[in-house]
mmCIF file of C-alpha atoms and ligand atoms in Angstrom:
data_model
loop_
_atom_site.group_PDB
_atom_site.id
_atom_site.type_symbol
_atom_site.label_atom_id
_atom_site.label_comp_id
_atom_site.label_asym_id
_atom_site.label_seq_id
_atom_site.Cartn_x
_atom_site.Cartn_y
_atom_site.Cartn_z
ATOM 1 C CA UNK A 1 -44.859 52.061 -21.862
ATOM 2 C CA UNK A 2 -41.173 51.028 -21.937
ATOM 3 C CA UNK A 3 -39.356 51.274 -18.601
ATOM 4 C CA UNK A 4 -37.755 54.672 -18.183
ATOM 5 C CA UNK A 5 -36.450 57.166 -15.626
ATOM 6 C CA UNK A 6 -36.926 60.887 -16.190
ATOM 7 C CA UNK A 7 -35.781 63.814 -14.091
ATOM 8 C CA UNK A 8 -36.774 67.468 -14.269
ATOM 9 C CA UNK A 9 -36.787 70.577 -12.120
ATOM 10 C CA UNK A 10 -38.860 73.678 -11.650
ATOM 11 C CA UNK A 11 -35.955 76.130 -11.227
ATOM 12 C CA UNK A 12 -38.084 79.139 -10.234
ATOM 13 C CA UNK A 13 -39.808 77.174 -7.464
ATOM 14 C CA UNK A 14 -36.718 75.223 -6.348
ATOM 15 C CA UNK A 15 -38.323 71.793 -6.810
ATOM 16 C CA UNK A 16 -36.729 68.654 -8.289
ATOM 17 C CA UNK A 17 -38.658 65.719 -9.745
ATOM 18 C CA UNK A 18 -37.820 62.163 -10.761
ATOM 19 C CA UNK A 19 -40.270 59.597 -12.104
ATOM 20 C CA UNK A 20 -40.022 56.017 -13.302
ATOM 21 C CA UNK A 21 -41.999 53.369 -15.092
ATOM 22 C CA UNK A 22 -40.705 49.916 -14.076
ATOM 23 C CA UNK A 23 -43.444 47.512 -15.200
ATOM 24 C CA UNK A 24 -41.136 45.321 -17.333
ATOM 25 C CA UNK A 25 -38.380 45.302 -14.692
ATOM 26 C CA UNK A 26 -40.704 44.168 -11.905
ATOM 27 C CA UNK A 27 -42.275 41.592 -14.243
ATOM 28 C CA UNK A 28 -38.835 40.177 -15.040
ATOM 29 C CA UNK A 29 -37.924 39.914 -11.352
ATOM 30 C CA UNK A 30 -41.226 38.192 -10.634
ATOM 31 C CA UNK A 31 -40.495 35.604 -13.335
ATOM 32 C CA UNK A 32 -36.807 35.090 -12.432
ATOM 33 C CA UNK A 33 -37.458 34.607 -8.710
ATOM 34 C CA UNK A 34 -40.959 33.074 -8.962
ATOM 35 C CA UNK A 35 -42.208 35.822 -6.617
ATOM 36 C CA UNK A 36 -45.631 35.638 -4.965
ATOM 37 C CA UNK A 37 -47.831 38.703 -5.650
ATOM 38 C CA UNK A 38 -46.952 40.109 -2.181
ATOM 39 C CA UNK A 39 -43.211 39.520 -2.702
ATOM 40 C CA UNK A 40 -43.556 41.093 -6.176
ATOM 41 C CA UNK A 41 -45.019 44.224 -4.548
ATOM 42 C CA UNK A 42 -42.262 44.398 -1.912
ATOM 43 C CA UNK A 43 -39.297 43.672 -4.226
ATOM 44 C CA UNK A 44 -40.865 45.829 -6.946
ATOM 45 C CA UNK A 45 -41.213 48.822 -4.631
ATOM 46 C CA UNK A 46 -37.652 48.538 -3.283
ATOM 47 C CA UNK A 47 -36.017 48.085 -6.715
ATOM 48 C CA UNK A 48 -38.141 50.919 -8.142
ATOM 49 C CA UNK A 49 -36.988 53.047 -5.187
ATOM 50 C CA UNK A 50 -33.369 52.164 -6.015
ATOM 51 C CA UNK A 51 -33.922 53.352 -9.606
ATOM 52 C CA UNK A 52 -35.390 56.645 -8.334
ATOM 53 C CA UNK A 53 -32.373 57.176 -6.062
ATOM 54 C CA UNK A 54 -30.069 56.331 -8.994
ATOM 55 C CA UNK A 55 -31.295 59.434 -10.841
ATOM 56 C CA UNK A 56 -28.201 61.410 -9.858
ATOM 57 C CA UNK A 57 -25.552 58.679 -10.322
ATOM 58 C CA UNK A 58 -22.434 59.323 -12.373
ATOM 59 C CA UNK A 59 -19.765 57.017 -13.796
ATOM 60 C CA UNK A 60 -19.289 53.854 -11.786
ATOM 61 C CA UNK A 61 -21.287 54.967 -8.746
ATOM 62 C CA UNK A 62 -23.830 52.541 -7.318
ATOM 63 C CA UNK A 63 -26.783 52.772 -4.950
ATOM 64 C CA UNK A 64 -27.728 49.808 -2.745
ATOM 65 C CA UNK A 65 -30.865 49.551 -0.600
ATOM 66 C CA UNK A 66 -31.303 46.869 2.024
ATOM 67 C CA UNK A 67 -34.125 46.235 4.445
ATOM 68 C CA UNK A 68 -33.296 44.114 7.466
ATOM 69 C CA UNK A 69 -36.468 43.292 9.360
ATOM 70 C CA UNK A 70 -38.195 40.660 11.489
ATOM 71 C CA UNK A 71 -41.270 39.963 9.306
ATOM 72 C CA UNK A 72 -41.977 36.819 7.247
ATOM 73 C CA UNK A 73 -40.360 38.199 4.076
ATOM 74 C CA UNK A 74 -37.018 37.986 5.881
ATOM 75 C CA UNK A 75 -35.237 40.915 4.221
ATOM 76 C CA UNK A 76 -34.946 42.635 0.850
ATOM 77 C CA UNK A 77 -32.112 44.091 -1.192
ATOM 78 C CA UNK A 78 -31.771 46.114 -4.405
ATOM 79 C CA UNK A 79 -28.880 47.688 -6.340
ATOM 80 C CA UNK A 80 -28.920 50.238 -9.168
ATOM 81 C CA UNK A 81 -26.040 51.571 -11.268
ATOM 82 C CA UNK A 82 -25.340 53.000 -14.717
ATOM 83 C CA UNK A 83 -24.966 50.175 -17.245
ATOM 84 C CA UNK A 84 -23.921 52.791 -19.810
ATOM 85 C CA UNK A 85 -24.729 56.446 -20.448
ATOM 86 C CA UNK A 86 -28.257 55.604 -21.590
ATOM 87 C CA UNK A 87 -29.392 52.900 -19.177
ATOM 88 C CA UNK A 88 -29.699 52.161 -15.477
ATOM 89 C CA UNK A 89 -29.077 48.545 -14.500
ATOM 90 C CA UNK A 90 -30.992 47.255 -11.491
ATOM 91 C CA UNK A 91 -31.415 44.013 -9.553
ATOM 92 C CA UNK A 92 -33.168 42.905 -6.382
ATOM 93 C CA UNK A 93 -34.136 39.895 -4.300
ATOM 94 C CA UNK A 94 -35.924 38.767 -1.184
ATOM 95 C CA UNK A 95 -35.116 35.949 1.220
ATOM 96 C CA UNK A 96 -38.677 34.602 1.076
ATOM 97 C CA UNK A 97 -39.978 34.898 -2.518
ATOM 98 C CA UNK A 98 -43.171 32.919 -1.780
ATOM 99 C CA UNK A 99 -44.375 35.023 1.196
ATOM 100 C CA UNK A 100 -48.147 35.293 1.268
ATOM 101 C CA UNK A 101 -50.428 37.229 3.666
ATOM 102 C CA UNK A 102 -54.024 38.474 3.502
ATOM 103 C CA UNK A 103 -54.574 41.898 1.894
ATOM 104 C CA UNK A 104 -54.572 44.839 4.331
ATOM 105 C CA UNK A 105 -57.686 46.812 5.324
ATOM 106 C CA UNK A 106 -57.293 49.022 2.205
ATOM 107 C CA UNK A 107 -57.408 45.909 0.009
ATOM 108 C CA UNK A 108 -53.707 46.236 -0.883
ATOM 109 C CA UNK A 109 -50.708 43.930 -0.529
ATOM 110 C CA UNK A 110 -49.689 44.058 3.119
ATOM 111 C CA UNK A 111 -46.020 44.912 2.549
ATOM 112 C CA UNK A 112 -45.808 46.446 6.044
ATOM 113 C CA UNK A 113 -46.844 43.158 7.685
ATOM 114 C CA UNK A 114 -44.494 41.180 5.405
ATOM 115 C CA UNK A 115 -41.582 43.376 6.510
ATOM 116 C CA UNK A 116 -42.408 43.872 10.190
ATOM 117 C CA UNK A 117 -40.064 46.167 12.067
ATOM 118 C CA UNK A 118 -36.479 46.833 11.131
ATOM 119 C CA UNK A 119 -34.381 49.346 9.251
ATOM 120 C CA UNK A 120 -33.628 50.642 5.776
ATOM 121 C CA UNK A 121 -29.939 50.857 4.871
ATOM 122 C CA UNK A 122 -28.868 52.995 1.931
ATOM 123 C CA UNK A 123 -25.317 52.739 0.619
ATOM 124 C CA UNK A 124 -23.821 54.899 -2.108
ATOM 125 C CA UNK A 125 -20.588 53.572 -3.579
ATOM 126 C CA UNK A 126 -18.436 56.181 -5.301
ATOM 127 C CA UNK A 127 -15.580 55.832 -7.768
ATOM 128 C CA UNK A 128 -13.121 56.877 -5.116
ATOM 129 C CA UNK A 129 -13.383 57.257 -1.367
ATOM 130 C CA UNK A 130 -15.470 55.426 1.154
ATOM 131 C CA UNK A 131 -19.064 54.467 0.484
ATOM 132 C CA UNK A 132 -21.690 56.663 2.133
ATOM 133 C CA UNK A 133 -24.140 54.762 4.326
ATOM 134 C CA UNK A 134 -27.373 56.021 5.864
ATOM 135 C CA UNK A 135 -29.719 54.024 8.093
ATOM 136 C CA UNK A 136 -33.271 54.869 9.143
ATOM 137 C CA UNK A 137 -35.636 52.727 11.210
ATOM 138 C CA UNK A 138 -38.660 51.540 9.204
ATOM 139 C CA UNK A 139 -41.501 53.976 9.801
ATOM 140 C CA UNK A 140 -44.549 52.676 7.917
ATOM 141 C CA UNK A 141 -42.650 49.732 6.318
ATOM 142 C CA UNK A 142 -44.551 50.501 3.092
ATOM 143 C CA UNK A 143 -41.115 51.369 1.573
ATOM 144 C CA UNK A 144 -41.995 54.654 -0.234
ATOM 145 C CA UNK A 145 -42.430 56.563 3.044
ATOM 146 C CA UNK A 146 -39.311 54.906 4.439
ATOM 147 C CA UNK A 147 -37.230 56.087 1.477
ATOM 148 C CA UNK A 148 -38.730 59.584 1.910
ATOM 149 C CA UNK A 149 -37.695 59.505 5.577
ATOM 150 C CA UNK A 150 -34.168 58.500 4.561
ATOM 151 C CA UNK A 151 -33.916 61.367 2.020
ATOM 152 C CA UNK A 152 -35.345 63.923 4.432
ATOM 153 C CA UNK A 153 -33.304 62.862 7.484
ATOM 154 C CA UNK A 154 -30.037 61.489 6.125
ATOM 155 C CA UNK A 155 -29.646 63.592 2.988
ATOM 156 C CA UNK A 156 -31.423 66.618 4.509
ATOM 157 C CA UNK A 157 -33.607 67.091 1.420
ATOM 158 C CA UNK A 158 -37.337 67.283 2.255
ATOM 159 C CA UNK A 159 -38.816 64.655 -0.068
ATOM 160 C CA UNK A 160 -42.076 62.926 -0.912
ATOM 161 C CA UNK A 161 -41.919 59.489 -2.552
ATOM 162 C CA UNK A 162 -44.658 57.397 -4.174
ATOM 163 C CA UNK A 163 -44.041 53.818 -5.338
ATOM 164 C CA UNK A 164 -46.585 51.414 -6.732
ATOM 165 C CA UNK A 165 -46.743 47.858 -8.047
ATOM 166 C CA UNK A 166 -49.972 46.424 -9.420
ATOM 167 C CA UNK A 167 -49.512 42.662 -9.621
ATOM 168 C CA UNK A 168 -51.954 39.828 -10.097
ATOM 169 C CA UNK A 169 -51.637 36.054 -10.288
ATOM 170 C CA UNK A 170 -50.840 36.271 -14.011
ATOM 171 C CA UNK A 171 -48.229 39.012 -13.898
ATOM 172 C CA UNK A 172 -47.317 42.644 -13.302
ATOM 173 C CA UNK A 173 -49.848 45.077 -14.723
ATOM 174 C CA UNK A 174 -48.089 48.343 -13.835
ATOM 175 C CA UNK A 175 -45.207 49.591 -11.701
ATOM 176 C CA UNK A 176 -43.645 52.968 -11.223
ATOM 177 C CA UNK A 177 -42.755 55.760 -8.870
ATOM 178 C CA UNK A 178 -42.250 59.434 -8.294
ATOM 179 C CA UNK A 179 -40.074 61.575 -6.028
ATOM 180 C CA UNK A 180 -40.524 65.293 -5.393
ATOM 181 C CA UNK A 181 -37.792 67.198 -3.534
ATOM 182 C CA UNK A 182 -37.698 70.703 -2.099
ATOM 183 C CA UNK A 183 -34.253 72.135 -2.861
ATOM 184 C CA UNK A 184 -32.635 74.691 -0.533
ATOM 185 C CA UNK A 185 -34.547 77.972 -0.836
ATOM 186 C CA UNK A 186 -37.633 76.317 -2.367
ATOM 187 C CA UNK A 187 -40.712 78.511 -2.765
ATOM 188 C CA UNK A 188 -42.965 77.599 0.174
ATOM 189 C CA UNK A 189 -46.205 78.331 -1.644
ATOM 190 C CA UNK A 190 -45.090 76.041 -4.517
ATOM 191 C CA UNK A 191 -44.297 73.293 -1.985
ATOM 192 C CA UNK A 192 -47.737 73.701 -0.379
ATOM 193 C CA UNK A 193 -49.399 73.524 -3.815
ATOM 194 C CA UNK A 194 -47.430 70.337 -4.643
ATOM 195 C CA UNK A 195 -48.491 68.760 -1.354
ATOM 196 C CA UNK A 196 -52.099 69.508 -2.267
ATOM 197 C CA UNK A 197 -51.632 68.043 -5.759
ATOM 198 C CA UNK A 198 -49.869 64.955 -4.327
ATOM 199 C CA UNK A 199 -52.832 64.221 -2.040
ATOM 200 C CA UNK A 200 -55.242 64.462 -4.993
ATOM 201 C CA UNK A 201 -53.043 62.446 -7.386
ATOM 202 C CA UNK A 202 -54.357 59.011 -8.447
ATOM 203 C CA UNK A 203 -52.074 56.074 -7.540
ATOM 204 C CA UNK A 204 -48.962 55.837 -9.757
ATOM 205 C CA UNK A 205 -50.058 52.373 -10.943
ATOM 206 C CA UNK A 206 -53.362 53.816 -12.153
ATOM 207 C CA UNK A 207 -51.537 56.519 -14.139
ATOM 208 C CA UNK A 208 -49.056 53.992 -15.588
ATOM 209 C CA UNK A 209 -51.716 51.463 -16.522
ATOM 210 C CA UNK A 210 -53.602 54.356 -18.153
ATOM 211 C CA UNK A 211 -50.586 54.896 -20.449
ATOM 212 C CA UNK A 212 -48.519 57.523 -18.586
ATOM 213 C CA UNK A 213 -44.764 57.442 -19.227
ATOM 214 C CA UNK A 214 -42.167 58.862 -16.808
ATOM 215 C CA UNK A 215 -42.402 62.381 -18.300
ATOM 216 C CA UNK A 216 -46.205 62.320 -17.995
ATOM 217 C CA UNK A 217 -45.931 61.328 -14.313
ATOM 218 C CA UNK A 218 -43.786 64.406 -13.673
ATOM 219 C CA UNK A 219 -46.203 66.676 -15.552
ATOM 220 C CA UNK A 220 -49.090 65.171 -13.602
ATOM 221 C CA UNK A 221 -47.598 66.180 -10.236
ATOM 222 C CA UNK A 222 -45.924 69.432 -11.389
ATOM 223 C CA UNK A 223 -49.151 70.997 -12.709
ATOM 224 C CA UNK A 224 -48.410 74.323 -14.386
ATOM 225 C CA UNK A 225 -44.898 74.806 -12.942
ATOM 226 C CA UNK A 226 -42.398 75.675 -15.692
ATOM 227 C CA UNK A 227 -40.156 72.602 -16.022
ATOM 228 C CA UNK A 228 -36.616 72.089 -17.219
ATOM 229 C CA UNK A 229 -36.032 68.496 -18.316
ATOM 230 C CA UNK A 230 -32.798 66.843 -17.257
ATOM 231 C CA UNK A 231 -32.121 63.139 -17.658
ATOM 232 C CA UNK A 232 -34.016 60.450 -19.513
ATOM 233 C CA UNK A 233 -32.603 56.941 -19.071
ATOM 234 C CA UNK A 234 -33.705 53.431 -19.910
ATOM 235 C CA UNK A 235 -34.086 50.912 -17.075
ATOM 236 C CA UNK A 236 -33.077 47.256 -17.433
ATOM 237 C CA UNK A 237 -32.662 44.230 -15.200
ATOM 238 C CA UNK A 238 -28.968 43.382 -14.874
ATOM 239 C CA UNK A 239 -26.652 41.573 -12.476
ATOM 240 C CA UNK A 240 -23.140 42.096 -11.167
ATOM 241 C CA UNK A 241 -22.332 38.457 -10.435
ATOM 242 C CA UNK A 242 -19.407 36.577 -11.949
ATOM 243 C CA UNK A 243 -17.734 33.206 -11.510
ATOM 244 C CA UNK A 244 -14.847 34.965 -9.749
ATOM 245 C CA UNK A 245 -17.211 36.483 -7.148
ATOM 246 C CA UNK A 246 -18.866 33.108 -6.515
ATOM 247 C CA UNK A 247 -15.395 31.535 -6.147
ATOM 248 C CA UNK A 248 -14.451 34.149 -3.519
ATOM 249 C CA UNK A 249 -17.681 33.416 -1.636
ATOM 250 C CA UNK A 250 -16.927 29.672 -1.739
ATOM 251 C CA UNK A 251 -13.359 30.269 -0.525
ATOM 252 C CA UNK A 252 -14.937 32.223 2.347
ATOM 253 C CA UNK A 253 -16.665 29.000 3.502
ATOM 254 C CA UNK A 254 -13.272 27.605 4.567
ATOM 255 C CA UNK A 255 -11.265 24.461 3.855
ATOM 256 C CA UNK A 256 -13.388 22.075 5.903
ATOM 257 C CA UNK A 257 -16.716 22.920 4.216
ATOM 258 C CA UNK A 258 -15.203 22.909 0.727
ATOM 259 C CA UNK A 259 -13.569 19.492 1.253
ATOM 260 C CA UNK A 260 -16.814 18.093 2.666
ATOM 261 C CA UNK A 261 -18.795 19.440 -0.340
ATOM 262 C CA UNK A 262 -16.200 17.976 -2.736
ATOM 263 C CA UNK A 263 -16.442 14.536 -1.063
ATOM 264 C CA UNK A 264 -20.270 14.522 -0.982
ATOM 265 C CA UNK A 265 -20.963 15.033 -4.681
ATOM 266 C CA UNK A 266 -19.217 15.245 -8.017
ATOM 267 C CA UNK A 267 -20.742 18.564 -9.009
ATOM 268 C CA UNK A 268 -21.928 21.452 -6.840
ATOM 269 C CA UNK A 269 -24.177 24.237 -8.069
ATOM 270 C CA UNK A 270 -24.047 27.720 -6.546
ATOM 271 C CA UNK A 271 -26.734 30.096 -7.743
ATOM 272 C CA UNK A 272 -26.725 33.903 -7.667
ATOM 273 C CA UNK A 273 -29.502 35.089 -5.366
ATOM 274 C CA UNK A 274 -30.029 38.228 -7.476
ATOM 275 C CA UNK A 275 -30.383 36.778 -11.000
ATOM 276 C CA UNK A 276 -30.725 33.037 -10.445
ATOM 277 C CA UNK A 277 -27.729 32.178 -12.669
ATOM 278 C CA UNK A 278 -26.237 28.828 -11.661
ATOM 279 C CA UNK A 279 -22.488 28.380 -11.420
ATOM 280 C CA UNK A 280 -21.340 24.788 -11.611
ATOM 281 C CA UNK A 281 -18.241 23.427 -9.825
ATOM 282 C CA UNK A 282 -16.646 19.970 -10.042
ATOM 283 C CA UNK A 283 -15.248 18.399 -6.879
ATOM 284 C CA UNK A 284 -11.732 18.974 -8.304
ATOM 285 C CA UNK A 285 -12.508 22.673 -8.670
ATOM 286 C CA UNK A 286 -13.792 22.822 -5.073
ATOM 287 C CA UNK A 287 -10.609 21.148 -3.818
ATOM 288 C CA UNK A 288 -8.590 23.634 -5.822
ATOM 289 C CA UNK A 289 -10.549 26.489 -4.161
ATOM 290 C CA UNK A 290 -9.964 24.918 -0.720
ATOM 291 C CA UNK A 291 -6.208 25.144 -1.388
ATOM 292 C CA UNK A 292 -6.685 28.913 -1.873
ATOM 293 C CA UNK A 293 -8.290 29.501 1.554
ATOM 294 C CA UNK A 294 -6.027 32.099 3.121
HETATM 295 ZN ZN1 ZN B 1 -26.356 37.306 -10.675
#
């Protein structure tokens, strides 16, 4: 199944749905960052969560998720935005791409132990005005529940979130996710029925590896609710880095560091932590940047 985000609602019941397939995206991030299977699960869940939260984005808006925590993975980040009217661009990284721990007692990647305790930060950047930021302490540190807590507490929309990444030593087999939200005035019996269906639902990765696309994931959870389809968008790995941004970061190091780097070697490489692209600077260029330190 190609990567895709779909959204729909059940207007009579007051329920909104969004679902994603992100197998190719998570596979690309695994390859770009040489992620261990555990890091693939963690980065894959957070970036898939960013795509789910990007379902309502317009224009140049952007959603950024960051987890700051004390576990061995050392932090995670993901951004999602509209590349164009048909496609969501997304990127993500972790500080420790090779993190490895034993499977948990359910036989799954122990993302909670990799993260430890900390907090999830969600930032929405709008075209105009200040960005909106919400922070929730990590609850289960399995990421899906933490995003649900953020939506329910910070955005005041009762939400259930499922995220799954099935990764092995040879690659990503399936990845995807689902969010169900009770809108104001939602029909309580419909919400109770959805909770029952959610508990009985097979894991998202099982549905995706069985051939389900994003629309099928929504139908799977919605049962016989009458649905109105909304958006259907492609999902693609992308980055926002540029030579200018790397130059600003280098200028931020200060005159002393730049002059030292310029004297130590003829060429300095600075790589983007999100996409791995390497930007190359000569010592003359570094000296020129040091003259621009304000
Ligand atoms: Zn980049």
